[in-house]
Amino acid sequence: MRVIEVTNLHKRYGDLVAVDDVSFAVEAGEIFGILGPNGAGKTTTVECVAGLRVPDGGAVSVLGLDPRRDPRRLRERVGVQLQESQLPDRLRVGEALELYASFYREPADPAELIDRLGLGDKRKTAYKNLSGGQKQRLSVALALVGNPEVAILDELTTGLDPQARRDTWALIEQVRDTGVTIVLVTHFMEEAERLCDRVAVIDRGRVVALDSPAGLVSRVAPEQRIRFRPSAPLDDRLLTELPEVTAVHRSGSQVVVTGTGDVLHAVTSVLARNQIVAAELRLEQSTLDDAFVELTGHRPAE
Amino acid sequence: MHAFGQILRIETRLFLRDPAAPLTTVALPLALLVVFGLIPAGRQPEAQFGDLPFIQYFAPSLLVITLAMTGVNILPTVLATYRERGVLRRLSTTPASPVALLAAQLVISLATILVSAVLLVAVGRLAFDVPLPRHLLGFALALVLGTAALLALGLLVAAVAPTTKAAQALAVPLFLVVMFFGGVYVPRFLLPDLLVRIGGYTPPGVQALLDAWTADAPQPLHLAIMAAVAVVAGAVAARLFRWE
């Protein structure tokens, strides 16, 4: 079942085209990633999906509702976590959740949600005294307190330390396991690779690729690289004549073989037949980083 | 309505939790009333105060402190901060509306002013023989219109200032002008006649409050100016206000 359908979305701010032409569909129960360099139009896209902005063209449908015509009904069923959205300094964790729970007809139990998000001992802590990771978890909690069917999470882990980031990822997987469909905006490749079932890569306001993270990687950069130090002199021709091998380079005492398919097996078989041991053997595969660079021509931001 | 009630409850708590807010809006004017009231000379009628005791002459200026603090200091700062930090925007992703938060802030401002006015009048009457407002309707009208004018100016500041800093940069001079012409910094009998007269027309209209409190109906022109400021500033603020 399609939960979100975006068709030829177009949005401009004056002369600046933020979103040129974006289409995608999100299936129920998946974690859908929206990936792209800064200023690519990711946030504007999800803001149109959440009904916070009015598109200049195209159609958006969320849970069968038009965000423009039915914003109230949509807000009951869609939880949104905005980029850089804070709370009043003196507001306490428990108060924030109870307040936001009061906005919904069938809210989650705030106390239970606080425990589930690991904020149980912070119930009475003021917002300004929370760590970055705790603020982020509270923010996720507020997006979930209305028992939404869809959660839109924008730049969820930006600014978090690696441990807090991993904790947040575990949390998102946990939320998905309860049946919530999640749209995740990110510019962290590792995050997309770890969490997302499918990813739309957006660049300059257009979708340049839409696939699973593994699919994106293999489609864009199918090459693998093998590095090793041979235990005995090695004639390059032994390797270059293999059909799986596309190139052989030397880098100091190391041999670097590039190839496709089952290249690792082919190379190691040839080496074994010639009684050469491959020391310090490493296989380098393309990552989503490489795919991202290939697709957008940018290095992913860090 | 449920959401508005909850927002009002939480915002009231936050207002009280910040000690500076209730201190400057309610406790400070009241403390000044008590200090001046305890000085014996402050209770003797003097010709230069229009045959009134100083405390009576100065009481409307104490009310100006509450009005200025609430209307052109706290209100625009809170709203600009909420906008800058994305509080208003986050609210607009929920079934509750940021309008409810704005309304809650206005209710808190009005309540603060009402509490301070009642305390000043009551303590002045009970402890220092300051008579109750002679022209009650005129006093209520002057207070309501002066409040409306200052809250509208505060909303205007919150509407045009893109950041919290900008809001404060606009609010501080406005606050100083309101306080100065309200006779807070320099009691008005020490000011040149022209400045005293100007002070009658600057919000919140200290002369109208003084007239109604101690003598007679306030001048219609004084009240009309306050109403005009409230309507114009309020309308411009409503047009320009952005939630993000």
PDB file of C-alpha atoms in Angstrom, chain A residues 47 52-53 72 75-76 82 85-92 95 99-100 102-104 139 142, chain B residues 2-3 6-7 10 13-14 17-19 82 85-87 89-96 244:
ATOM      1  CA  GLU A  47       7.692  20.288   4.135  1.00  0.00           C
ATOM      2  CA  LEU A  52       3.823  23.099   5.924  1.00  0.00           C
ATOM      3  CA  ARG A  53       4.358  24.581   2.472  1.00  0.00           C
ATOM      4  CA  ARG A  72      -6.026  19.156  10.209  1.00  0.00           C
ATOM      5  CA  ARG A  75      -1.700  16.428  11.342  1.00  0.00           C
ATOM      6  CA  GLU A  76      -3.597  13.938  13.476  1.00  0.00           C
ATOM      7  CA  LEU A  82      11.726  19.413  12.099  1.00  0.00           C
ATOM      8  CA  SER A  85      13.319  23.041  16.042  1.00  0.00           C
ATOM      9  CA  GLN A  86      13.727  23.665  19.758  1.00  0.00           C
ATOM     10  CA  LEU A  87      11.540  24.049  22.823  1.00  0.00           C
ATOM     11  CA  PRO A  88      11.359  26.746  25.509  1.00  0.00           C
ATOM     12  CA  ASP A  89      14.368  26.487  27.856  1.00  0.00           C
ATOM     13  CA  ARG A  90      12.406  26.011  31.047  1.00  0.00           C
ATOM     14  CA  LEU A  91       9.914  23.491  29.696  1.00  0.00           C
ATOM     15  CA  ARG A  92      10.417  20.073  31.310  1.00  0.00           C
ATOM     16  CA  GLU A  95       5.470  18.741  30.482  1.00  0.00           C
ATOM     17  CA  LEU A  99       1.327  19.202  26.324  1.00  0.00           C
ATOM     18  CA  TYR A 100       1.828  17.712  22.878  1.00  0.00           C
ATOM     19  CA  SER A 102      -3.150  16.975  24.588  1.00  0.00           C
ATOM     20  CA  PHE A 103      -3.226  18.153  20.944  1.00  0.00           C
ATOM     21  CA  TYR A 104      -4.218  14.729  19.599  1.00  0.00           C
ATOM     22  CA  SER A 139      12.062  15.689  19.555  1.00  0.00           C
ATOM     23  CA  LEU A 142       7.062  14.655  20.259  1.00  0.00           C
TER      24      LEU A 142
ATOM     25  CA  HIS B   2      -8.529  21.623  25.041  1.00  0.00           C
ATOM     26  CA  ALA B   3      -5.193  22.387  23.360  1.00  0.00           C
ATOM     27  CA  GLN B   6      -3.132  23.187  28.005  1.00  0.00           C
ATOM     28  CA  ILE B   7      -0.962  25.735  26.211  1.00  0.00           C
ATOM     29  CA  ILE B  10       2.048  25.533  30.435  1.00  0.00           C
ATOM     30  CA  ARG B  13       3.935  28.034  34.394  1.00  0.00           C
ATOM     31  CA  LEU B  14       6.863  29.049  32.209  1.00  0.00           C
ATOM     32  CA  ARG B  17       9.163  29.907  36.428  1.00  0.00           C
ATOM     33  CA  ASP B  18      11.242  32.766  34.998  1.00  0.00           C
ATOM     34  CA  PRO B  19      11.645  34.905  38.135  1.00  0.00           C
ATOM     35  CA  TYR B  82       9.631  31.182  20.027  1.00  0.00           C
ATOM     36  CA  ARG B  85      13.782  28.574  17.987  1.00  0.00           C
ATOM     37  CA  GLY B  86      11.129  26.970  15.808  1.00  0.00           C
ATOM     38  CA  VAL B  87       8.611  26.547  18.639  1.00  0.00           C
ATOM     39  CA  ARG B  89       6.765  26.053  13.520  1.00  0.00           C
ATOM     40  CA  ARG B  90       6.796  22.828  15.474  1.00  0.00           C
ATOM     41  CA  LEU B  91       3.366  23.667  16.797  1.00  0.00           C
ATOM     42  CA  SER B  92       2.096  24.121  13.264  1.00  0.00           C
ATOM     43  CA  THR B  93       2.965  20.467  12.506  1.00  0.00           C
ATOM     44  CA  THR B  94       0.486  19.331  15.174  1.00  0.00           C
ATOM     45  CA  PRO B  95      -3.299  19.619  15.236  1.00  0.00           C
ATOM     46  CA  ALA B  96      -2.819  22.630  17.564  1.00  0.00           C
ATOM     47  CA  GLU B 244       8.761  31.136  10.907  1.00  0.00           C
TER      48      GLU B 244
END
